[in-house]
Amino acid sequence: SQQGEEDPQALSIQEGENATMNCSYKTSINNLQWYRQNSGRGLVHLILIRSNEREKHSGRLRVTLDTSKKSSSLLITASRAADTASYFCATELSGNTPLVFGKGTRLSVIA
Amino acid sequence: NAGVTQTPKFRVLKTGQSMTLLCAQDMNHEYMYWYRQDPGMGLRLIHYSVGEGTTAKGEVPDGYNVSRLKKQNFLLGLESAAPSQTSVYFCASSYSAGVFEQYFGPGTRLTVT
């Protein structure tokens, strides 16, 4: 069963706009990671946020975590056509347990 | 530094045939994982290993076996392939669990007819 559920399932925006994807999860977590998958490729790690953190930035990426609502969001600012990909959240439920991946959000950035 | 590699990239099997997928990593990672990815289902963990000689079941282990005889290699076996095992298979590795990111291979597209 999926621990994390991304929302929306698909998102289409114009180049230069911001893209926001959300991830909700069911049980308490130690940390949450976001990954990107380009079509036909393996996943690539983007950013990690620990359960005691509320916000992290990496370049054009901003991740927030609200443990009271059991949710996280990934914001990509000033999107580019190269950002077109699927984005997955992955949660670690407890120490040394494998990550549990959500079903992903498909982002299309139109030039 | 090749990272995580998978062999083969594509394979077509007939129902009942067997095959082994090979995953290799050159990052000296302790943890290795096998996932399957199906449309609309995201990634589901099949089996994983926390070190040489160890294996553990993931979310969807039935119909698969694994071995980790060498630290750098993680093999996924299908003893009697079924059409339900048609999928894209990804291998990944990480230094440890928890805060450590996973590094993914390019995937193997398997079709069982």
XYZ file of C-alpha atoms in Angstrom:
224
model
C 0.000 0.000 0.000
C 1.183 3.510 -0.762
C 2.215 5.636 2.190
C 2.494 8.876 0.247
C -0.040 10.165 -2.226
C 0.883 12.999 -4.571
C -1.607 15.563 -5.739
C -2.374 16.430 -8.456
C -1.758 13.317 -10.536
C -0.917 15.512 -13.514
C -0.103 19.196 -13.918
C 0.409 21.240 -17.052
C 1.839 24.779 -16.894
C 3.510 27.359 -19.109
C 7.240 27.937 -18.977
C 8.090 30.566 -16.381
C 5.162 29.709 -14.113
C 5.539 28.080 -10.705
C 4.579 24.447 -10.171
C 3.335 23.139 -6.844
C 2.943 19.468 -6.040
C 1.648 18.054 -2.789
C 2.282 14.830 -0.930
C 0.128 13.488 1.877
C 1.091 10.533 4.016
C -0.638 8.394 6.593
C 1.725 7.661 9.485
C 4.499 9.489 11.304
C 7.750 9.780 9.414
C 11.425 10.360 10.117
C 12.067 12.166 6.872
C 10.614 12.779 3.435
C 12.448 12.887 0.131
C 11.465 14.129 -3.305
C 12.648 12.478 -6.516
C 12.316 13.319 -10.211
C 11.941 10.833 -13.049
C 12.421 11.844 -16.651
C 10.572 9.710 -19.173
C 12.192 6.312 -19.569
C 14.860 6.973 -16.929
C 15.563 6.063 -13.327
C 14.648 8.338 -10.453
C 16.969 11.121 -9.332
C 17.034 12.486 -5.796
C 16.092 16.156 -5.460
C 15.863 17.073 -1.803
C 15.366 15.644 1.684
C 13.504 17.238 4.570
C 13.669 15.862 8.081
C 10.638 15.585 10.357
C 11.918 18.419 12.570
C 12.324 20.803 9.615
C 9.568 22.943 8.149
C 11.130 24.269 4.953
C 14.165 23.683 2.744
C 15.446 25.284 -0.407
C 17.658 24.032 -3.174
C 18.058 26.279 -6.198
C 14.590 26.715 -7.711
C 13.118 24.070 -5.414
C 11.314 24.800 -2.180
C 10.001 21.995 -0.001
C 7.755 22.400 3.021
C 6.709 19.840 5.583
C 3.716 20.052 7.904
C 3.829 17.065 10.242
C 0.570 18.058 11.937
C -1.231 17.722 8.592
C 1.001 14.873 7.432
C 1.736 16.665 4.189
C 4.589 18.101 2.157
C 4.724 20.341 -0.869
C 7.316 20.772 -3.610
C 7.428 24.141 -5.340
C 9.417 24.613 -8.534
C 9.784 28.288 -9.332
C 10.210 29.770 -12.813
C 9.670 26.399 -14.456
C 11.476 25.377 -17.617
C 10.628 22.858 -20.330
C 13.444 20.687 -18.920
C 11.461 20.369 -15.666
C 8.952 18.172 -17.510
C 9.063 14.903 -15.575
C 7.271 12.870 -12.925
C 7.878 13.832 -9.319
C 7.648 11.400 -6.428
C 7.660 11.815 -2.692
C 9.157 9.059 -0.562
C 8.830 8.659 3.178
C 10.924 6.875 5.783
C 8.593 5.554 8.461
C 11.180 4.597 11.070
C 14.907 4.089 11.377
C 16.567 1.832 8.811
C 13.369 0.971 6.972
C 13.175 1.338 3.199
C 11.588 4.403 1.676
C 7.963 4.129 0.589
C 7.251 5.942 -2.683
C 4.032 7.603 -3.757
C 2.464 7.290 -7.199
C 3.882 10.549 -8.489
C 2.782 13.768 -10.173
C 3.346 14.136 -13.924
C 4.458 17.686 -14.663
C 4.387 19.068 -18.186
C 5.999 22.461 -18.787
C 4.994 23.919 -22.112
C 7.445 26.233 -23.849
C 32.225 5.918 -11.852
C 29.237 4.207 -13.502
C 26.878 4.465 -10.513
C 24.119 1.840 -10.762
C 23.899 -0.306 -13.870
C 21.277 -2.853 -14.875
C 21.446 -5.747 -17.295
C 19.582 -6.289 -19.601
C 17.782 -3.114 -20.685
C 14.950 -4.952 -22.440
C 13.701 -8.513 -22.385
C 10.714 -10.444 -23.716
C 9.849 -13.718 -22.018
C 7.218 -16.342 -22.621
C 5.029 -17.403 -19.714
C 6.841 -19.968 -17.588
C 10.347 -18.987 -18.648
C 12.918 -17.893 -16.109
C 15.435 -15.088 -16.099
C 17.783 -13.127 -13.875
C 18.179 -9.382 -13.790
C 21.559 -8.098 -12.695
C 22.181 -4.891 -10.794
C 25.680 -3.593 -10.090
C 26.848 -0.533 -8.154
C 30.327 0.877 -7.767
C 29.664 3.257 -4.871
C 30.368 0.756 -2.063
C 26.770 1.091 -0.872
C 25.468 -1.274 1.782
C 21.795 -1.116 0.821
C 20.367 -2.276 -2.493
C 16.761 -2.453 -3.684
C 14.624 -3.874 -6.455
C 11.434 -2.031 -7.459
C 8.827 -2.521 -10.106
C 7.007 0.374 -11.728
C 3.630 -0.067 -13.347
C 1.422 2.652 -14.867
C -0.528 4.461 -12.167
C 1.091 2.432 -9.383
C 4.287 4.314 -8.684
C 7.276 2.335 -7.419
C 6.703 -0.775 -5.361
C 9.515 -2.454 -3.454
C 10.057 -6.117 -4.320
C 13.068 -7.102 -2.213
C 15.965 -5.290 -0.643
C 19.300 -6.011 1.001
C 21.011 -4.258 3.883
C 24.394 -5.807 3.202
C 26.290 -8.613 1.529
C 24.628 -11.967 2.167
C 21.340 -10.456 3.410
C 17.957 -10.094 1.742
C 14.514 -9.021 2.918
C 11.022 -8.922 1.439
C 9.411 -5.727 0.342
C 5.822 -4.927 -0.520
C 5.409 -7.262 -3.526
C 7.893 -10.177 -3.196
C 5.778 -13.045 -4.546
C 7.144 -14.648 -7.703
C 10.623 -13.176 -7.257
C 13.826 -14.285 -5.578
C 16.992 -12.308 -4.918
C 20.604 -12.889 -3.970
C 23.392 -10.614 -2.731
C 26.511 -12.749 -2.863
C 28.785 -9.775 -3.490
C 28.364 -6.309 -2.021
C 28.319 -4.655 -5.420
C 25.769 -6.969 -7.050
C 22.083 -7.640 -6.409
C 20.322 -10.217 -8.565
C 16.572 -10.479 -9.137
C 15.255 -13.813 -10.376
C 11.960 -14.789 -11.921
C 11.642 -18.568 -11.738
C 8.435 -18.915 -13.777
C 7.450 -15.669 -15.442
C 3.801 -14.617 -15.585
C 2.133 -11.868 -17.652
C 1.463 -10.008 -14.379
C 5.222 -9.533 -14.069
C 5.311 -7.373 -17.184
C 6.735 -4.158 -15.820
C 9.724 -1.845 -15.674
C 12.184 -2.951 -13.015
C 14.478 -0.518 -11.261
C 17.426 -1.250 -9.055
C 18.671 1.295 -6.545
C 21.368 1.543 -3.919
C 22.090 3.734 -0.918
C 24.832 4.098 1.678
C 22.333 3.265 4.398
C 18.646 3.811 5.115
C 17.054 6.885 6.590
C 18.468 10.201 5.416
C 20.591 8.722 2.668
C 19.367 9.177 -0.884
C 18.854 6.284 -3.222
C 20.677 6.090 -6.544
C 18.702 4.443 -9.316
C 19.701 2.423 -12.335
C 18.240 3.081 -15.806
C 15.658 0.306 -15.572
C 14.856 -2.972 -17.322
C 11.696 -3.196 -19.410
C 10.339 -6.746 -19.172
C 7.439 -8.082 -21.196
C 5.971 -11.508 -20.471
C 3.737 -12.894 -23.210
